[in-house]
Amino acid sequence: LLLALIGTVMSGCANPSYTRTSPTLSNVNVSIVAILPFTGEEKYAALATETFTLQMVGIKGVRIIQPEDVSLTIRRMGISNSNEITVLEAKKVAKAMGATAIVKGNASGYTNGVTLNGFSTVKLIDVKTGEIVAASHEPSGLLFAYSVEQSVIAAVKNTARIFRELIERHATPHKPK
């Protein structure tokens, strides 16, 4: 019985994790990044958006446009619900705000009564081309958690850490004039 319980708990931790980048990532201008409000389960979206945004602050040569400002621009442009915004619409919003790159994210949680986990999927989109130049999907990686919310935020922090490293290492930040 104990082995069955351990196996069930551990199976909740065996979730896929991946990051993919385009060869064009190093050519992307990430001087001004618009972070769209995260989609997914509504109860996690706002906290996931804020957590990701806070993790991105302070990257040298990169200005972050707050998700609240992006949401306001989406509404002013008459674009439908930001949860269903397409890459084409996101490009229009980003261009209107002067952004050179877009972050589009999704956060969700899972529990089956025994295990729980959180997931975060994030894409970096080049405003000029509309190409997804980086994408990452991360589970929380927590062996034990007190809530699904804790797991979701851990997953968001994982994707934020990966994206911060990608931007710092591969992408072209803004060069002050």
JSON list of N, CA and C in Angstrom, two decimals, residues 80-145:
[
{"chain": "A", "resi": 80, "resn": "SER", "atom": "N", "xyz": [-11.26, 41.86, -28.96]},
{"chain": "A", "resi": 80, "resn": "SER", "atom": "CA", "xyz": [-12.06, 41.08, -28.02]},
{"chain": "A", "resi": 80, "resn": "SER", "atom": "C", "xyz": [-11.25, 40.64, -26.81]},
{"chain": "A", "resi": 81, "resn": "ASN", "atom": "N", "xyz": [-11.85, 39.84, -26.01]},
{"chain": "A", "resi": 81, "resn": "ASN", "atom": "CA", "xyz": [-11.26, 39.35, -24.76]},
{"chain": "A", "resi": 81, "resn": "ASN", "atom": "C", "xyz": [-9.78, 39.01, -24.93]},
{"chain": "A", "resi": 82, "resn": "SER", "atom": "N", "xyz": [-8.93, 39.56, -24.06]},
{"chain": "A", "resi": 82, "resn": "SER", "atom": "CA", "xyz": [-7.49, 39.33, -24.16]},
{"chain": "A", "resi": 82, "resn": "SER", "atom": "C", "xyz": [-7.11, 37.87, -23.94]},
{"chain": "A", "resi": 83, "resn": "ASN", "atom": "N", "xyz": [-8.02, 37.06, -23.40]},
{"chain": "A", "resi": 83, "resn": "ASN", "atom": "CA", "xyz": [-7.73, 35.63, -23.24]},
{"chain": "A", "resi": 83, "resn": "ASN", "atom": "C", "xyz": [-7.72, 34.91, -24.58]},
{"chain": "A", "resi": 84, "resn": "GLU", "atom": "N", "xyz": [-8.32, 35.51, -25.58]},
{"chain": "A", "resi": 84, "resn": "GLU", "atom": "CA", "xyz": [-8.41, 34.85, -26.88]},
{"chain": "A", "resi": 84, "resn": "GLU", "atom": "C", "xyz": [-7.64, 35.62, -27.96]},
{"chain": "A", "resi": 85, "resn": "ILE", "atom": "N", "xyz": [-6.71, 36.44, -27.57]},
{"chain": "A", "resi": 85, "resn": "ILE", "atom": "CA", "xyz": [-6.00, 37.29, -28.52]},
{"chain": "A", "resi": 85, "resn": "ILE", "atom": "C", "xyz": [-5.07, 36.43, -29.39]},
{"chain": "A", "resi": 86, "resn": "THR", "atom": "N", "xyz": [-5.12, 36.70, -30.69]},
{"chain": "A", "resi": 86, "resn": "THR", "atom": "CA", "xyz": [-4.26, 35.96, -31.63]},
{"chain": "A", "resi": 86, "resn": "THR", "atom": "C", "xyz": [-2.89, 36.63, -31.72]},
{"chain": "A", "resi": 87, "resn": "VAL", "atom": "N", "xyz": [-1.96, 35.94, -32.33]},
{"chain": "A", "resi": 87, "resn": "VAL", "atom": "CA", "xyz": [-0.62, 36.52, -32.53]},
{"chain": "A", "resi": 87, "resn": "VAL", "atom": "C", "xyz": [-0.73, 37.75, -33.40]},
{"chain": "A", "resi": 88, "resn": "LEU", "atom": "N", "xyz": [-1.58, 37.72, -34.41]},
{"chain": "A", "resi": 88, "resn": "LEU", "atom": "CA", "xyz": [-1.77, 38.87, -35.30]},
{"chain": "A", "resi": 88, "resn": "LEU", "atom": "C", "xyz": [-2.28, 40.08, -34.52]},
{"chain": "A", "resi": 89, "resn": "GLU", "atom": "N", "xyz": [-3.28, 39.85, -33.66]},
{"chain": "A", "resi": 89, "resn": "GLU", "atom": "CA", "xyz": [-3.80, 40.94, -32.82]},
{"chain": "A", "resi": 89, "resn": "GLU", "atom": "C", "xyz": [-2.74, 41.41, -31.82]},
{"chain": "A", "resi": 90, "resn": "ALA", "atom": "N", "xyz": [-2.01, 40.48, -31.26]},
{"chain": "A", "resi": 90, "resn": "ALA", "atom": "CA", "xyz": [-0.95, 40.84, -30.30]},
{"chain": "A", "resi": 90, "resn": "ALA", "atom": "C", "xyz": [0.11, 41.71, -30.98]},
{"chain": "A", "resi": 91, "resn": "LYS", "atom": "N", "xyz": [0.45, 41.39, -32.23]},
{"chain": "A", "resi": 91, "resn": "LYS", "atom": "CA", "xyz": [1.41, 42.21, -32.98]},
{"chain": "A", "resi": 91, "resn": "LYS", "atom": "C", "xyz": [0.90, 43.64, -33.13]},
{"chain": "A", "resi": 92, "resn": "LYS", "atom": "N", "xyz": [-0.38, 43.80, -33.44]},
{"chain": "A", "resi": 92, "resn": "LYS", "atom": "CA", "xyz": [-0.97, 45.14, -33.61]},
{"chain": "A", "resi": 92, "resn": "LYS", "atom": "C", "xyz": [-0.89, 45.92, -32.30]},
{"chain": "A", "resi": 93, "resn": "VAL", "atom": "N", "xyz": [-1.24, 45.26, -31.20]},
{"chain": "A", "resi": 93, "resn": "VAL", "atom": "CA", "xyz": [-1.18, 45.90, -29.88]},
{"chain": "A", "resi": 93, "resn": "VAL", "atom": "C", "xyz": [0.25, 46.29, -29.55]},
{"chain": "A", "resi": 94, "resn": "ALA", "atom": "N", "xyz": [1.17, 45.37, -29.76]},
{"chain": "A", "resi": 94, "resn": "ALA", "atom": "CA", "xyz": [2.58, 45.63, -29.45]},
{"chain": "A", "resi": 94, "resn": "ALA", "atom": "C", "xyz": [3.12, 46.80, -30.28]},
{"chain": "A", "resi": 95, "resn": "LYS", "atom": "N", "xyz": [2.80, 46.83, -31.55]},
{"chain": "A", "resi": 95, "resn": "LYS", "atom": "CA", "xyz": [3.26, 47.93, -32.40]},
{"chain": "A", "resi": 95, "resn": "LYS", "atom": "C", "xyz": [2.68, 49.26, -31.93]},
{"chain": "A", "resi": 96, "resn": "ALA", "atom": "N", "xyz": [1.41, 49.26, -31.52]},
{"chain": "A", "resi": 96, "resn": "ALA", "atom": "CA", "xyz": [0.77, 50.48, -31.03]},
{"chain": "A", "resi": 96, "resn": "ALA", "atom": "C", "xyz": [1.45, 50.98, -29.75]},
{"chain": "A", "resi": 97, "resn": "MET", "atom": "N", "xyz": [2.04, 50.07, -29.00]},
{"chain": "A", "resi": 97, "resn": "MET", "atom": "CA", "xyz": [2.70, 50.43, -27.74]},
{"chain": "A", "resi": 97, "resn": "MET", "atom": "C", "xyz": [4.20, 50.63, -27.91]},
{"chain": "A", "resi": 98, "resn": "GLY", "atom": "N", "xyz": [4.71, 50.39, -29.12]},
{"chain": "A", "resi": 98, "resn": "GLY", "atom": "CA", "xyz": [6.13, 50.55, -29.37]},
{"chain": "A", "resi": 98, "resn": "GLY", "atom": "C", "xyz": [6.97, 49.36, -28.91]},
{"chain": "A", "resi": 99, "resn": "ALA", "atom": "N", "xyz": [6.32, 48.22, -28.65]},
{"chain": "A", "resi": 99, "resn": "ALA", "atom": "CA", "xyz": [7.04, 47.02, -28.19]},
{"chain": "A", "resi": 99, "resn": "ALA", "atom": "C", "xyz": [7.72, 46.33, -29.37]},
{"chain": "A", "resi": 100, "resn": "THR", "atom": "N", "xyz": [8.83, 45.68, -29.09]},
{"chain": "A", "resi": 100, "resn": "THR", "atom": "CA", "xyz": [9.57, 44.94, -30.11]},
{"chain": "A", "resi": 100, "resn": "THR", "atom": "C", "xyz": [9.43, 43.43, -29.95]},
{"chain": "A", "resi": 101, "resn": "ALA", "atom": "N", "xyz": [8.92, 43.01, -28.78]},
{"chain": "A", "resi": 101, "resn": "ALA", "atom": "CA", "xyz": [8.70, 41.58, -28.52]},
{"chain": "A", "resi": 101, "resn": "ALA", "atom": "C", "xyz": [7.49, 41.43, -27.61]},
{"chain": "A", "resi": 102, "resn": "ILE", "atom": "N", "xyz": [6.86, 40.27, -27.70]},
{"chain": "A", "resi": 102, "resn": "ILE", "atom": "CA", "xyz": [5.66, 39.97, -26.93]},
{"chain": "A", "resi": 102, "resn": "ILE", "atom": "C", "xyz": [5.90, 38.70, -26.13]},
{"chain": "A", "resi": 103, "resn": "VAL", "atom": "N", "xyz": [5.41, 38.70, -24.89]},
{"chain": "A", "resi": 103, "resn": "VAL", "atom": "CA", "xyz": [5.38, 37.48, -24.10]},
{"chain": "A", "resi": 103, "resn": "VAL", "atom": "C", "xyz": [3.92, 37.09, -23.96]},
{"chain": "A", "resi": 104, "resn": "LYS", "atom": "N", "xyz": [3.62, 35.85, -24.33]},
{"chain": "A", "resi": 104, "resn": "LYS", "atom": "CA", "xyz": [2.27, 35.31, -24.22]},
{"chain": "A", "resi": 104, "resn": "LYS", "atom": "C", "xyz": [2.34, 34.06, -23.35]},
{"chain": "A", "resi": 105, "resn": "GLY", "atom": "N", "xyz": [1.58, 34.03, -22.24]},
{"chain": "A", "resi": 105, "resn": "GLY", "atom": "CA", "xyz": [1.69, 32.92, -21.31]},
{"chain": "A", "resi": 105, "resn": "GLY", "atom": "C", "xyz": [0.37, 32.30, -20.93]},
{"chain": "A", "resi": 106, "resn": "ASN", "atom": "N", "xyz": [0.46, 31.09, -20.39]},
{"chain": "A", "resi": 106, "resn": "ASN", "atom": "CA", "xyz": [-0.71, 30.35, -19.94]},
{"chain": "A", "resi": 106, "resn": "ASN", "atom": "C", "xyz": [-0.33, 29.65, -18.63]},
{"chain": "A", "resi": 107, "resn": "ALA", "atom": "N", "xyz": [-1.24, 29.67, -17.66]},
{"chain": "A", "resi": 107, "resn": "ALA", "atom": "CA", "xyz": [-1.00, 29.02, -16.38]},
{"chain": "A", "resi": 107, "resn": "ALA", "atom": "C", "xyz": [-2.20, 28.16, -16.01]},
{"chain": "A", "resi": 108, "resn": "SER", "atom": "N", "xyz": [-1.91, 26.95, -15.53]},
{"chain": "A", "resi": 108, "resn": "SER", "atom": "CA", "xyz": [-2.99, 26.06, -15.12]},
{"chain": "A", "resi": 108, "resn": "SER", "atom": "C", "xyz": [-2.52, 25.17, -13.98]},
{"chain": "A", "resi": 109, "resn": "GLY", "atom": "N", "xyz": [-3.48, 24.58, -13.30]},
{"chain": "A", "resi": 109, "resn": "GLY", "atom": "CA", "xyz": [-3.17, 23.70, -12.19]},
{"chain": "A", "resi": 109, "resn": "GLY", "atom": "C", "xyz": [-3.90, 22.38, -12.33]},
{"chain": "A", "resi": 110, "resn": "TYR", "atom": "N", "xyz": [-3.45, 21.41, -11.55]},
{"chain": "A", "resi": 110, "resn": "TYR", "atom": "CA", "xyz": [-4.00, 20.07, -11.62]},
{"chain": "A", "resi": 110, "resn": "TYR", "atom": "C", "xyz": [-3.97, 19.43, -10.24]},
{"chain": "A", "resi": 111, "resn": "THR", "atom": "N", "xyz": [-5.03, 18.75, -9.90]},
{"chain": "A", "resi": 111, "resn": "THR", "atom": "CA", "xyz": [-5.04, 17.92, -8.70]},
{"chain": "A", "resi": 111, "resn": "THR", "atom": "C", "xyz": [-5.96, 16.74, -8.94]},
{"chain": "A", "resi": 112, "resn": "ASN", "atom": "N", "xyz": [-5.57, 15.60, -8.39]},
{"chain": "A", "resi": 112, "resn": "ASN", "atom": "CA", "xyz": [-6.43, 14.42, -8.49]},
{"chain": "A", "resi": 112, "resn": "ASN", "atom": "C", "xyz": [-6.82, 13.92, -7.10]},
{"chain": "A", "resi": 113, "resn": "GLY", "atom": "N", "xyz": [-6.65, 14.74, -6.10]},
{"chain": "A", "resi": 113, "resn": "GLY", "atom": "CA", "xyz": [-6.95, 14.37, -4.74]},
{"chain": "A", "resi": 113, "resn": "GLY", "atom": "C", "xyz": [-5.75, 13.87, -3.96]},
{"chain": "A", "resi": 114, "resn": "VAL", "atom": "N", "xyz": [-4.76, 13.34, -4.68]},
{"chain": "A", "resi": 114, "resn": "VAL", "atom": "CA", "xyz": [-3.53, 12.86, -4.04]},
{"chain": "A", "resi": 114, "resn": "VAL", "atom": "C", "xyz": [-2.35, 13.73, -4.42]},
{"chain": "A", "resi": 115, "resn": "THR", "atom": "N", "xyz": [-2.23, 14.00, -5.71]},
{"chain": "A", "resi": 115, "resn": "THR", "atom": "CA", "xyz": [-1.13, 14.83, -6.19]},
{"chain": "A", "resi": 115, "resn": "THR", "atom": "C", "xyz": [-1.69, 16.15, -6.72]},
{"chain": "A", "resi": 116, "resn": "LEU", "atom": "N", "xyz": [-0.82, 17.12, -6.78]},
{"chain": "A", "resi": 116, "resn": "LEU", "atom": "CA", "xyz": [-1.20, 18.39, -7.39]},
{"chain": "A", "resi": 116, "resn": "LEU", "atom": "C", "xyz": [0.02, 18.94, -8.11]},
{"chain": "A", "resi": 117, "resn": "ASN", "atom": "N", "xyz": [-0.25, 19.74, -9.12]},
{"chain": "A", "resi": 117, "resn": "ASN", "atom": "CA", "xyz": [0.84, 20.31, -9.89]},
{"chain": "A", "resi": 117, "resn": "ASN", "atom": "C", "xyz": [0.37, 21.58, -10.56]},
{"chain": "A", "resi": 118, "resn": "GLY", "atom": "N", "xyz": [1.31, 22.42, -10.92]},
{"chain": "A", "resi": 118, "resn": "GLY", "atom": "CA", "xyz": [1.02, 23.63, -11.68]},
{"chain": "A", "resi": 118, "resn": "GLY", "atom": "C", "xyz": [1.84, 23.59, -12.94]},
{"chain": "A", "resi": 119, "resn": "PHE", "atom": "N", "xyz": [1.35, 24.27, -13.97]},
{"chain": "A", "resi": 119, "resn": "PHE", "atom": "CA", "xyz": [2.02, 24.30, -15.26]},
{"chain": "A", "resi": 119, "resn": "PHE", "atom": "C", "xyz": [2.03, 25.72, -15.81]},
{"chain": "A", "resi": 120, "resn": "SER", "atom": "N", "xyz": [3.08, 26.04, -16.51]},
{"chain": "A", "resi": 120, "resn": "SER", "atom": "CA", "xyz": [3.21, 27.34, -17.15]},
{"chain": "A", "resi": 120, "resn": "SER", "atom": "C", "xyz": [3.80, 27.14, -18.54]},
{"chain": "A", "resi": 121, "resn": "THR", "atom": "N", "xyz": [3.15, 27.74, -19.52]},
{"chain": "A", "resi": 121, "resn": "THR", "atom": "CA", "xyz": [3.64, 27.71, -20.89]},
{"chain": "A", "resi": 121, "resn": "THR", "atom": "C", "xyz": [3.79, 29.16, -21.34]},
{"chain": "A", "resi": 122, "resn": "VAL", "atom": "N", "xyz": [4.97, 29.50, -21.85]},
{"chain": "A", "resi": 122, "resn": "VAL", "atom": "CA", "xyz": [5.25, 30.87, -22.25]},
{"chain": "A", "resi": 122, "resn": "VAL", "atom": "C", "xyz": [5.90, 30.89, -23.62]},
{"chain": "A", "resi": 123, "resn": "LYS", "atom": "N", "xyz": [5.51, 31.88, -24.44]},
{"chain": "A", "resi": 123, "resn": "LYS", "atom": "CA", "xyz": [6.08, 32.06, -25.77]},
{"chain": "A", "resi": 123, "resn": "LYS", "atom": "C", "xyz": [6.62, 33.48, -25.90]},
{"chain": "A", "resi": 124, "resn": "LEU", "atom": "N", "xyz": [7.77, 33.62, -26.56]},
{"chain": "A", "resi": 124, "resn": "LEU", "atom": "CA", "xyz": [8.33, 34.92, -26.89]},
{"chain": "A", "resi": 124, "resn": "LEU", "atom": "C", "xyz": [8.13, 35.11, -28.38]},
{"chain": "A", "resi": 125, "resn": "ILE", "atom": "N", "xyz": [7.48, 36.20, -28.75]},
{"chain": "A", "resi": 125, "resn": "ILE", "atom": "CA", "xyz": [7.12, 36.45, -30.15]},
{"chain": "A", "resi": 125, "resn": "ILE", "atom": "C", "xyz": [7.80, 37.71, -30.64]},
{"chain": "A", "resi": 126, "resn": "ASP", "atom": "N", "xyz": [8.44, 37.61, -31.81]},
{"chain": "A", "resi": 126, "resn": "ASP", "atom": "CA", "xyz": [9.07, 38.76, -32.46]},
{"chain": "A", "resi": 126, "resn": "ASP", "atom": "C", "xyz": [7.97, 39.60, -33.10]},
{"chain": "A", "resi": 127, "resn": "VAL", "atom": "N", "xyz": [7.84, 40.86, -32.69]},
{"chain": "A", "resi": 127, "resn": "VAL", "atom": "CA", "xyz": [6.78, 41.72, -33.22]},
{"chain": "A", "resi": 127, "resn": "VAL", "atom": "C", "xyz": [6.96, 41.96, -34.72]},
{"chain": "A", "resi": 128, "resn": "LYS", "atom": "N", "xyz": [8.20, 42.07, -35.16]},
{"chain": "A", "resi": 128, "resn": "LYS", "atom": "CA", "xyz": [8.47, 42.36, -36.57]},
{"chain": "A", "resi": 128, "resn": "LYS", "atom": "C", "xyz": [7.94, 41.25, -37.49]},
{"chain": "A", "resi": 129, "resn": "THR", "atom": "N", "xyz": [8.17, 39.99, -37.11]},
{"chain": "A", "resi": 129, "resn": "THR", "atom": "CA", "xyz": [7.83, 38.87, -37.99]},
{"chain": "A", "resi": 129, "resn": "THR", "atom": "C", "xyz": [6.62, 38.07, -37.55]},
{"chain": "A", "resi": 130, "resn": "GLY", "atom": "N", "xyz": [6.25, 38.16, -36.26]},
{"chain": "A", "resi": 130, "resn": "GLY", "atom": "CA", "xyz": [5.18, 37.34, -35.73]},
{"chain": "A", "resi": 130, "resn": "GLY", "atom": "C", "xyz": [5.63, 35.93, -35.40]},
{"chain": "A", "resi": 131, "resn": "GLU", "atom": "N", "xyz": [6.92, 35.65, -35.55]},
{"chain": "A", "resi": 131, "resn": "GLU", "atom": "CA", "xyz": [7.46, 34.32, -35.29]},
{"chain": "A", "resi": 131, "resn": "GLU", "atom": "C", "xyz": [7.59, 34.07, -33.79]},
{"chain": "A", "resi": 132, "resn": "ILE", "atom": "N", "xyz": [7.23, 32.87, -33.39]},
{"chain": "A", "resi": 132, "resn": "ILE", "atom": "CA", "xyz": [7.50, 32.43, -32.01]},
{"chain": "A", "resi": 132, "resn": "ILE", "atom": "C", "xyz": [8.96, 32.04, -31.99]},
{"chain": "A", "resi": 133, "resn": "VAL", "atom": "N", "xyz": [9.78, 32.81, -31.28]},
{"chain": "A", "resi": 133, "resn": "VAL", "atom": "CA", "xyz": [11.23, 32.57, -31.29]},
{"chain": "A", "resi": 133, "resn": "VAL", "atom": "C", "xyz": [11.70, 31.78, -30.07]},
{"chain": "A", "resi": 134, "resn": "ALA", "atom": "N", "xyz": [10.83, 31.65, -29.08]},
{"chain": "A", "resi": 134, "resn": "ALA", "atom": "CA", "xyz": [11.15, 30.80, -27.91]},
{"chain": "A", "resi": 134, "resn": "ALA", "atom": "C", "xyz": [9.84, 30.37, -27.27]},
{"chain": "A", "resi": 135, "resn": "ALA", "atom": "N", "xyz": [9.84, 29.14, -26.77]},
{"chain": "A", "resi": 135, "resn": "ALA", "atom": "CA", "xyz": [8.67, 28.62, -26.08]},
{"chain": "A", "resi": 135, "resn": "ALA", "atom": "C", "xyz": [9.16, 27.68, -24.98]},
{"chain": "A", "resi": 136, "resn": "SER", "atom": "N", "xyz": [8.46, 27.72, -23.86]},
{"chain": "A", "resi": 136, "resn": "SER", "atom": "CA", "xyz": [8.83, 26.87, -22.74]},
{"chain": "A", "resi": 136, "resn": "SER", "atom": "C", "xyz": [7.58, 26.39, -22.03]},
{"chain": "A", "resi": 137, "resn": "HIS", "atom": "N", "xyz": [7.59, 25.13, -21.63]},
{"chain": "A", "resi": 137, "resn": "HIS", "atom": "CA", "xyz": [6.52, 24.56, -20.83]},
{"chain": "A", "resi": 137, "resn": "HIS", "atom": "C", "xyz": [7.17, 23.93, -19.61]},
{"chain": "A", "resi": 138, "resn": "GLU", "atom": "N", "xyz": [6.73, 24.35, -18.44]},
{"chain": "A", "resi": 138, "resn": "GLU", "atom": "CA", "xyz": [7.34, 23.87, -17.21]},
{"chain": "A", "resi": 138, "resn": "GLU", "atom": "C", "xyz": [6.27, 23.47, -16.19]},
{"chain": "A", "resi": 139, "resn": "PRO", "atom": "N", "xyz": [6.47, 22.32, -15.55]},
{"chain": "A", "resi": 139, "resn": "PRO", "atom": "CA", "xyz": [5.65, 22.01, -14.37]},
{"chain": "A", "resi": 139, "resn": "PRO", "atom": "C", "xyz": [6.27, 22.70, -13.16]},
{"chain": "A", "resi": 140, "resn": "SER", "atom": "N", "xyz": [5.61, 22.59, -12.03]},
{"chain": "A", "resi": 140, "resn": "SER", "atom": "CA", "xyz": [6.13, 23.27, -10.83]},
{"chain": "A", "resi": 140, "resn": "SER", "atom": "C", "xyz": [7.45, 22.67, -10.37]},
{"chain": "A", "resi": 141, "resn": "GLY", "atom": "N", "xyz": [7.60, 21.37, -10.50]},
{"chain": "A", "resi": 141, "resn": "GLY", "atom": "CA", "xyz": [8.81, 20.73, -10.01]},
{"chain": "A", "resi": 141, "resn": "GLY", "atom": "C", "xyz": [8.83, 20.54, -8.50]},
{"chain": "A", "resi": 142, "resn": "LEU", "atom": "N", "xyz": [7.73, 20.85, -7.85]},
{"chain": "A", "resi": 142, "resn": "LEU", "atom": "CA", "xyz": [7.67, 20.70, -6.39]},
{"chain": "A", "resi": 142, "resn": "LEU", "atom": "C", "xyz": [7.30, 19.26, -6.04]},
{"chain": "A", "resi": 143, "resn": "LEU", "atom": "N", "xyz": [8.03, 18.66, -5.15]},
{"chain": "A", "resi": 143, "resn": "LEU", "atom": "CA", "xyz": [7.70, 17.32, -4.69]},
{"chain": "A", "resi": 143, "resn": "LEU", "atom": "C", "xyz": [6.51, 17.39, -3.72]},
{"chain": "A", "resi": 144, "resn": "PHE", "atom": "N", "xyz": [6.49, 18.44, -2.90]},
{"chain": "A", "resi": 144, "resn": "PHE", "atom": "CA", "xyz": [5.39, 18.66, -1.97]},
{"chain": "A", "resi": 144, "resn": "PHE", "atom": "C", "xyz": [4.94, 20.10, -2.10]},
{"chain": "A", "resi": 145, "resn": "ALA", "atom": "N", "xyz": [3.64, 20.30, -2.07]},
{"chain": "A", "resi": 145, "resn": "ALA", "atom": "CA", "xyz": [3.08, 21.65, -2.10]},
{"chain": "A", "resi": 145, "resn": "ALA", "atom": "C", "xyz": [1.81, 21.66, -1.26]}
]
